[in-house]
XYZ file of C-alpha atoms in Angstrom:
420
model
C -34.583 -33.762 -22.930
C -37.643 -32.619 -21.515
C -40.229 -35.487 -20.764
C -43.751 -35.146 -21.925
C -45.184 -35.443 -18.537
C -43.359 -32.313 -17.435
C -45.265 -30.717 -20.226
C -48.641 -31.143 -18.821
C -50.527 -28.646 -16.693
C -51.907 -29.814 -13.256
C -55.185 -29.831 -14.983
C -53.856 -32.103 -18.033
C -51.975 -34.337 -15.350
C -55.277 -34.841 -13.070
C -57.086 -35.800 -16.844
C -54.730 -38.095 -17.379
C -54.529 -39.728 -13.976
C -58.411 -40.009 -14.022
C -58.770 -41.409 -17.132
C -56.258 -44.085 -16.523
C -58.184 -44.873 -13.347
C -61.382 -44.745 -15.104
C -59.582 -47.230 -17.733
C -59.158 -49.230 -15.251
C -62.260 -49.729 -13.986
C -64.248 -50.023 -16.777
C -61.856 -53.022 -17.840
C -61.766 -54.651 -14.083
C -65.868 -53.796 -13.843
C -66.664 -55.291 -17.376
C -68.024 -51.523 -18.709
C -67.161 -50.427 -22.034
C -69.069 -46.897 -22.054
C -66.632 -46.388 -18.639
C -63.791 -47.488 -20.819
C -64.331 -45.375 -23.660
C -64.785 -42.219 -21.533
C -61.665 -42.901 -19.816
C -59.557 -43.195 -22.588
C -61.201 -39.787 -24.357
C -59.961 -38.296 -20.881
C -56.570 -40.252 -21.405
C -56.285 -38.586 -25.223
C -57.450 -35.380 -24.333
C -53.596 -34.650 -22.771
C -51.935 -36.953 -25.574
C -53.527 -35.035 -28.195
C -52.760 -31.225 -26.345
C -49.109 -32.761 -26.725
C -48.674 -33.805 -30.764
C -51.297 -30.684 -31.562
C -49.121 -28.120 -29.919
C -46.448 -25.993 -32.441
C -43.404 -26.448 -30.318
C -41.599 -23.776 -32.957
C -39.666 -20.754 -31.670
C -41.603 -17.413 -33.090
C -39.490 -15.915 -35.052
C -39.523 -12.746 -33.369
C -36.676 -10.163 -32.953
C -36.205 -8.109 -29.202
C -34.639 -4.615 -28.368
C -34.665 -3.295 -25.198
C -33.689 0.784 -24.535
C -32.971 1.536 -20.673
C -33.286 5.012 -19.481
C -30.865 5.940 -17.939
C -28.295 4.126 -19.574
C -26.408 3.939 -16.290
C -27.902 3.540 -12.891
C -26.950 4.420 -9.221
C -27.769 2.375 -6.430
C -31.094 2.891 -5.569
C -32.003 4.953 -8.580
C -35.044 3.590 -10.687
C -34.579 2.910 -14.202
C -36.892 2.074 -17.200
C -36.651 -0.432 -19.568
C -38.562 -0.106 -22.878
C -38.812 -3.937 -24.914
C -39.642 -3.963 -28.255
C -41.085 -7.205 -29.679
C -41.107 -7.241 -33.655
C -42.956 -10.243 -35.469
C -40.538 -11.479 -38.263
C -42.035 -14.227 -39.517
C -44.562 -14.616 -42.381
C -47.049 -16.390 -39.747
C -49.633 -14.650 -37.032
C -48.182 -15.294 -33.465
C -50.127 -17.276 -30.838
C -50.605 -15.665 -27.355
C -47.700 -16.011 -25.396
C -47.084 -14.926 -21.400
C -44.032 -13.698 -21.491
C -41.604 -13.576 -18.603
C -37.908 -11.704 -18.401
C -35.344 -13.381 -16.827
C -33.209 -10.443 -14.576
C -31.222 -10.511 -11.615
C -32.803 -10.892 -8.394
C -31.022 -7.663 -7.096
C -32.769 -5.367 -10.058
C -36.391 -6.872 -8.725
C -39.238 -9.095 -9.381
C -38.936 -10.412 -13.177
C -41.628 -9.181 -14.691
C -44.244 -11.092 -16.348
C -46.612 -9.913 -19.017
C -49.177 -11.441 -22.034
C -47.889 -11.004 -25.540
C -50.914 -10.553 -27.517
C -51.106 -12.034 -31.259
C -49.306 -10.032 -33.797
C -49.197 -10.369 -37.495
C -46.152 -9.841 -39.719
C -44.065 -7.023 -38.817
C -45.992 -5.860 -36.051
C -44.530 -4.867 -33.424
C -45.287 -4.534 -29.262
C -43.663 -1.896 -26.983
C -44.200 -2.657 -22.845
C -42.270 -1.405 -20.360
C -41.056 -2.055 -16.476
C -38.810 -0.665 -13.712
C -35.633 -1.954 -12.243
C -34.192 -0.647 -9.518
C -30.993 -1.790 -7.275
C -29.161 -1.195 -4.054
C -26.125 -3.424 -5.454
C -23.495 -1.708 -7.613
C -22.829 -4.381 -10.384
C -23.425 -5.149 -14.412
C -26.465 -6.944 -14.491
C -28.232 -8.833 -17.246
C -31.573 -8.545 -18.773
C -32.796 -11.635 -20.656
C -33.835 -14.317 -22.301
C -37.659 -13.877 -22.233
C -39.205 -16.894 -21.641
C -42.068 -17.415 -23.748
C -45.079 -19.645 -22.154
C -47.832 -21.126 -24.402
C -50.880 -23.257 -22.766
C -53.486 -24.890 -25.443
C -57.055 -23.797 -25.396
C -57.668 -26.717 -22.900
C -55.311 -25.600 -20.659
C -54.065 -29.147 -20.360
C -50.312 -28.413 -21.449
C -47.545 -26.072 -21.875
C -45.041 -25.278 -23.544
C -41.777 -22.883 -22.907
C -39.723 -21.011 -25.290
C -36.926 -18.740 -25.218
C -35.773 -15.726 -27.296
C -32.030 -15.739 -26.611
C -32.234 -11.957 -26.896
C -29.827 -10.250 -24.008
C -29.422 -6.027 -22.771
C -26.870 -5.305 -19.958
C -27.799 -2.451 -16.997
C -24.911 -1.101 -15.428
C -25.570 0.218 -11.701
C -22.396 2.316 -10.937
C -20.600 2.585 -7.340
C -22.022 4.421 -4.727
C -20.756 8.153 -4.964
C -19.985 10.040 -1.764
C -18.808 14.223 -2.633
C -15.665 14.790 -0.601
C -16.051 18.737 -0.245
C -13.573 21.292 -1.699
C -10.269 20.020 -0.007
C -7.794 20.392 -2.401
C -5.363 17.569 -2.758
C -1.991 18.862 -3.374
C 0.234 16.626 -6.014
C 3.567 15.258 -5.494
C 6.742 17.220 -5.446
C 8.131 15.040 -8.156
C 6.034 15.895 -10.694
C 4.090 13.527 -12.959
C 3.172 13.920 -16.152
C 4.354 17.216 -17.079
C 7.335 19.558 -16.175
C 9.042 19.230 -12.104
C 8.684 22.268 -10.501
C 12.915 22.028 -10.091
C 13.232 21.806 -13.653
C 10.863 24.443 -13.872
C 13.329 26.862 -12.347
C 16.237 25.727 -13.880
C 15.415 25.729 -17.700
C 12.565 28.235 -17.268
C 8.421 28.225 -18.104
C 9.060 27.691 -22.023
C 11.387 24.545 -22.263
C 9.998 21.420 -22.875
C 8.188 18.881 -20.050
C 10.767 16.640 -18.631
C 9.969 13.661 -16.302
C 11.815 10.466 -15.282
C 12.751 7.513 -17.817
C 10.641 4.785 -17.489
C 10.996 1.954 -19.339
C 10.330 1.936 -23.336
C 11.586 5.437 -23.405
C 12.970 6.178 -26.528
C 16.924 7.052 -25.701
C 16.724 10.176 -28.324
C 14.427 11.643 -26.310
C 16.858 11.669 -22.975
C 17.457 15.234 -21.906
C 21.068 15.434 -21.244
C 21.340 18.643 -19.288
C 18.095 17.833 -16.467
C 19.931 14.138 -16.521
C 23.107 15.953 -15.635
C 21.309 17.877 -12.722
C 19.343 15.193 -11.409
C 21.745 12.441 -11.266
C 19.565 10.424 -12.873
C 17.800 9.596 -16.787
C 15.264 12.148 -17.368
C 13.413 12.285 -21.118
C 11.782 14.743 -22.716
C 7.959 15.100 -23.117
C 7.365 17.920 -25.546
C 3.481 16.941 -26.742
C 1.864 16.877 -23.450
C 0.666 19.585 -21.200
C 1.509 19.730 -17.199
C -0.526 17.255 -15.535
C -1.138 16.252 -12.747
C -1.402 12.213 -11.937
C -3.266 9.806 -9.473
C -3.002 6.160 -9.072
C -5.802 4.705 -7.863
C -5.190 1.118 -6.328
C -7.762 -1.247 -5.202
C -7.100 -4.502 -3.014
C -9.182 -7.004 -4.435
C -8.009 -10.033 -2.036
C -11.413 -12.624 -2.248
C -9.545 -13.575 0.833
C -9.077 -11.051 3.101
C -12.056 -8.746 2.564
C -14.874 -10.104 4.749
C -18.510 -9.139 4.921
C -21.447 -9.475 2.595
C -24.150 -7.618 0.853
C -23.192 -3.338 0.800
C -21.937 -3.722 4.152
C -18.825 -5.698 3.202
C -15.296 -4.400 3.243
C -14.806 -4.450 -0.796
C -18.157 -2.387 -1.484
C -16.575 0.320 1.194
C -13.184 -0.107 -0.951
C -15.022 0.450 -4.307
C -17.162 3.204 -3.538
C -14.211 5.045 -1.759
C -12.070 4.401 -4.901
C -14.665 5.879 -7.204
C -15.856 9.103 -4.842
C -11.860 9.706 -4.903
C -11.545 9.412 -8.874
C -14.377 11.502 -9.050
C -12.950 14.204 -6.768
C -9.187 13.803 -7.993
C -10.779 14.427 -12.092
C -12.936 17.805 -10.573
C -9.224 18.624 -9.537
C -7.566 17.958 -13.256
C -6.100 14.836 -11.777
C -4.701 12.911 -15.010
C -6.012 8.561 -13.236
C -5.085 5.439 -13.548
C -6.672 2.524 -11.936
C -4.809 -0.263 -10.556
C -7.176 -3.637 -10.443
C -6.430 -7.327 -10.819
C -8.693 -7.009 -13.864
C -7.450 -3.403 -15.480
C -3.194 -5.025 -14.783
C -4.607 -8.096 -17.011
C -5.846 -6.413 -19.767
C -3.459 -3.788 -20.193
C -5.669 -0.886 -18.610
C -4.125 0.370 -16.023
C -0.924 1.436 -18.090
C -2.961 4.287 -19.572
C -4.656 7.283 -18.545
C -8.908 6.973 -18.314
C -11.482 9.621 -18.389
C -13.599 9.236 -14.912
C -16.748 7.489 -17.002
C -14.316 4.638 -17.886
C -13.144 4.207 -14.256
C -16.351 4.218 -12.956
C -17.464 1.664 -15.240
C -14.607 -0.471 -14.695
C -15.284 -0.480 -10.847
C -19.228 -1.535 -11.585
C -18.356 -4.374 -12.795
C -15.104 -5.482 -10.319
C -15.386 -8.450 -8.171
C -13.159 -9.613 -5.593
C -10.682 -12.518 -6.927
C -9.622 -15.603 -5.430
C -6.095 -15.650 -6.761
C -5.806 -12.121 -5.976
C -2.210 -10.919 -4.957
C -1.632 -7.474 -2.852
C 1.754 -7.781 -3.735
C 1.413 -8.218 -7.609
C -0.190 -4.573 -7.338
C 2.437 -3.212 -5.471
C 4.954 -3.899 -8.418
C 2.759 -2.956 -10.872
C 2.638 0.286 -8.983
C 5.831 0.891 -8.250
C 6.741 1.709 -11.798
C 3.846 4.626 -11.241
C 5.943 5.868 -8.404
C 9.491 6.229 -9.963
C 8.034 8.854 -12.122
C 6.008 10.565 -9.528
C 2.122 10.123 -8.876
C -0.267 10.636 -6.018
C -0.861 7.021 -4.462
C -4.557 6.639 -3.208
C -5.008 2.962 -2.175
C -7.759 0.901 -0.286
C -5.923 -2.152 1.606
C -7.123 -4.187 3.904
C -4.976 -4.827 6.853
C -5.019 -8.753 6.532
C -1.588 -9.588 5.568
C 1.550 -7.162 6.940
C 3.979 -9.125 4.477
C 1.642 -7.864 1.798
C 1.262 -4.227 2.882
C 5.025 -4.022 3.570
C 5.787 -4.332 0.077
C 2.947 -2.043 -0.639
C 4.475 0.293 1.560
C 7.807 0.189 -0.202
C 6.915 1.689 -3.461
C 6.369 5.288 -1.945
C 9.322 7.027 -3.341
C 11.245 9.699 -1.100
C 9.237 13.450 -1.836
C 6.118 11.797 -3.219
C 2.377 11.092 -1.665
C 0.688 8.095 -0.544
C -2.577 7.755 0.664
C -4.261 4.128 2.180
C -7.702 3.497 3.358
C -6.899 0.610 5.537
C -9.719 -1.356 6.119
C -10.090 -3.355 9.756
C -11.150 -6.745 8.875
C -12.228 -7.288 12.180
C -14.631 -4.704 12.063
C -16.009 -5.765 8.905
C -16.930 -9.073 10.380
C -13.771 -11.088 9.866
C -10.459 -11.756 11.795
C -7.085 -11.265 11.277
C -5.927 -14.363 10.215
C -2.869 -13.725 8.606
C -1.797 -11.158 11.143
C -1.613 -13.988 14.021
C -4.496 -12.278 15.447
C -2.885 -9.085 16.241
C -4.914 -6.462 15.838
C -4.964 -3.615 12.681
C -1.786 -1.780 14.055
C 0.491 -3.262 13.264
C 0.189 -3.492 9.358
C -1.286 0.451 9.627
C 1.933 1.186 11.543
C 3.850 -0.058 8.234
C 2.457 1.769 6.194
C 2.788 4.996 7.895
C 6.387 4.508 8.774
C 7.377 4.386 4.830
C 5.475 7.452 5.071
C 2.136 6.959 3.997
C -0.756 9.061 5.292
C -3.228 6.084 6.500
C -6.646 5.650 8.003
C -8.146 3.042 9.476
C -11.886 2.852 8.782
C -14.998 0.228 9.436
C -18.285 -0.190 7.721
C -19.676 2.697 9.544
C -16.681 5.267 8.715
C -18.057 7.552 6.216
C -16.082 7.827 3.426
C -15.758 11.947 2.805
C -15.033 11.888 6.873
C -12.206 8.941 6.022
C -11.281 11.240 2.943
C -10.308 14.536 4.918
C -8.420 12.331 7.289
C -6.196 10.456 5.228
C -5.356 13.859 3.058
C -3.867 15.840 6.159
C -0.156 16.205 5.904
C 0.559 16.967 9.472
C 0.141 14.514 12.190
C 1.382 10.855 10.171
C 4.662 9.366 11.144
C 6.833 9.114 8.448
C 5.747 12.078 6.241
C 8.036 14.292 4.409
C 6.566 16.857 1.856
């Protein structure tokens, strides 16, 4: 509960300091007059206290934020709307908005008096380097008495969200070319053996109905494969991001996971330009069910604004979750740090035999940290496992650019372990 001292203004505390000096005195001295003036400047505070309305205005808040959705560095407005809903005039408040520190100063402004249903537009600018969903509000409400002797806070428990996507890099006009095993859509193989106008086929997966098993390509292949009449040939990508709290080190946009997300994103972005059907492999998208569908490139890009790194975090939880991707064929684009080669070796096992696999493999050591779980060896080794199942790897630190990184990792000659 907030004590009434904390209530008073330096001016009201130095009133009632003084007057209970002045008090006293006069009592100690043998001067009423001194007495009575002391105790006016003792009730002057007291008074400020029971007099002031310690309501909360009834007052409704809607903020509008152009643009809806930032990018680092870009400057945004936000509009806030204060309505008066209640049947009383409104006192003069100074208002103050609570916002992350990374968006700027909080800004403070007076709220003049406003009768019923009046309403008061003002406006600032936020602006941010950090990706990240950030919120705006409460507004604090501040309310001194005509002395200036007290104060009094309220809140409006009004909140708005601002949403500051990844950093975007453009990774030129490389084409990436898919996997030989299809995806979603007709195989090239099967292609050529039932011709252009029979239905898509593609690989059981699990939950496949059996009446949809397509007895012939099953026959050919050697193995289950179902039919897919009701979708067109796509192409697909899994995006997979390594979201170890413990093995990415660094802090601020210079650390190893902002590098990770911003690749991520500048590759979904690319890979969608390309007709890339995506799915995005996070801690947070396997737990709620995401990452088993296909997303449009304004979802994923959302998603990784608001992904954080995660202290229970597994590498090798991802890699099963992914490996039921790769059975039926997608392009692999992960961002790894090489902290753990236990981890990454069961990463590296879920590249199936004619299919791609990229890996931004970021050097912790580089990035500020060490190898801990590597016995201090250096980033080699894990790299080395990854390429030898056949993935096309990179190795990158916080001053690799990312479309540089990008046309490294996608070159097919030149990585041990790759067969196209």
């Amino acid at each position: 509960m907030t004590s009434p001292w904390s209530l008073l203004t330096t001016r009201g505390k130095a009133f009632a300091l003084i007057g209970a000096v002045v008090v006293a005195a006069g009592i100690v001295l043998g001067y009423p007059d001194i007495t009575r003036i002391g105790l006016v400047l003792v009730a002057l505070p007291v008074l400020a206290l029971i007099l002031m309305p310690r309501r909360t205005p009834k007052m409704r808040v809607l903020r509008e934020v152009d643009p809806v959705r930032l990018t680092p560095d870009e400057r945004g407005t936000v509009d806030v709307r204060f309505t008066n809903v209640s049947g009383r005039t409104t006192p003069i408040y100074l208002a103050e908005e609570h916002l992350d520190y990374r968006l700027g100063d909080r800004p403070r402004f007076v709220l003049p008096r406003m009768v019923h249903g009046e309403e008061k537009r003002l406006r600032y600018a936020v602006r941010s380097r950090h990706r990240g969903a950030f919120q705006l509000g409460p507004v604090v409400l501040r309310q001194r008495d005509p002395f200036g002797l007290t104060f009094l806070s309220l809140q409006l428990s009004s909140r708005s969200e601002v949403l500051v996507l990844p950093r975007l890099h453009a990774l030129g006009g490389r084409k990436v070319r898919g996997t030989s095993r299809g995806s979603e859509g007709e195989m090239p193989q099967m292609v050529a053996l039932h011709g252009e106008d029979d239905v898509s086929i593609r690989s059981y997966r699990d939950g496949d109905e059996l009446r949809r098993v397509h007895w012939p390509a099953t026959a050919h292949r050697g193995e289950l494969m179902v039919r897919q009449e009701d979708r067109p040939a796509r192409r697909r990508a899994l995006l997979l991001l390594d979201s170890r709290d413990s093995a990415h080190p660094g802090t601020g946009t210079r650390a190893s996971y902002e590098w990770a997300v911003s690749a991520i994103a500048s590759v979904a972005r690319h890979l969608v330009s390309e007709g890339f059907v995506v799915h995005l492999l996070t801690d947070a998208s396997l737990r709620d069910g995401t990452a088993d569908h296909q997303i449009d490139l304004d979802a994923v890009l959302s998603a990784l604004a608001r992904v954080q790194p995660e202290e229970d975090s597994r590498l090798d939880r991802l890699a099963a979750a992914a490996a039921s991707f790769t059975a039926g064929g997608v392009l692999v684009v992960a961002a790894v740090v090489a902290d753990d080669e236990d981890a990454l070796r069961n990463l590296a096992a879920i590249r199936q035999p004619g299919s791609r696999a990229m890996a931004f493999v970021l050097d912790p050591v580089k990035f500020g940290g060490t190898a801990r779980r590597s016995g201090g060896r250096d980033v080699q080794a894990p790299t080395t496992t990854l390429a030898d199942s056949g993935w096309q790897t990179v190795v990158v630190g916080p001053h690799t650019e990312i479309p540089a990184a990008w046309v490294s990792v996608s070159e097919v000659t030149g990585v041990a372990g790759w067969s196209p």
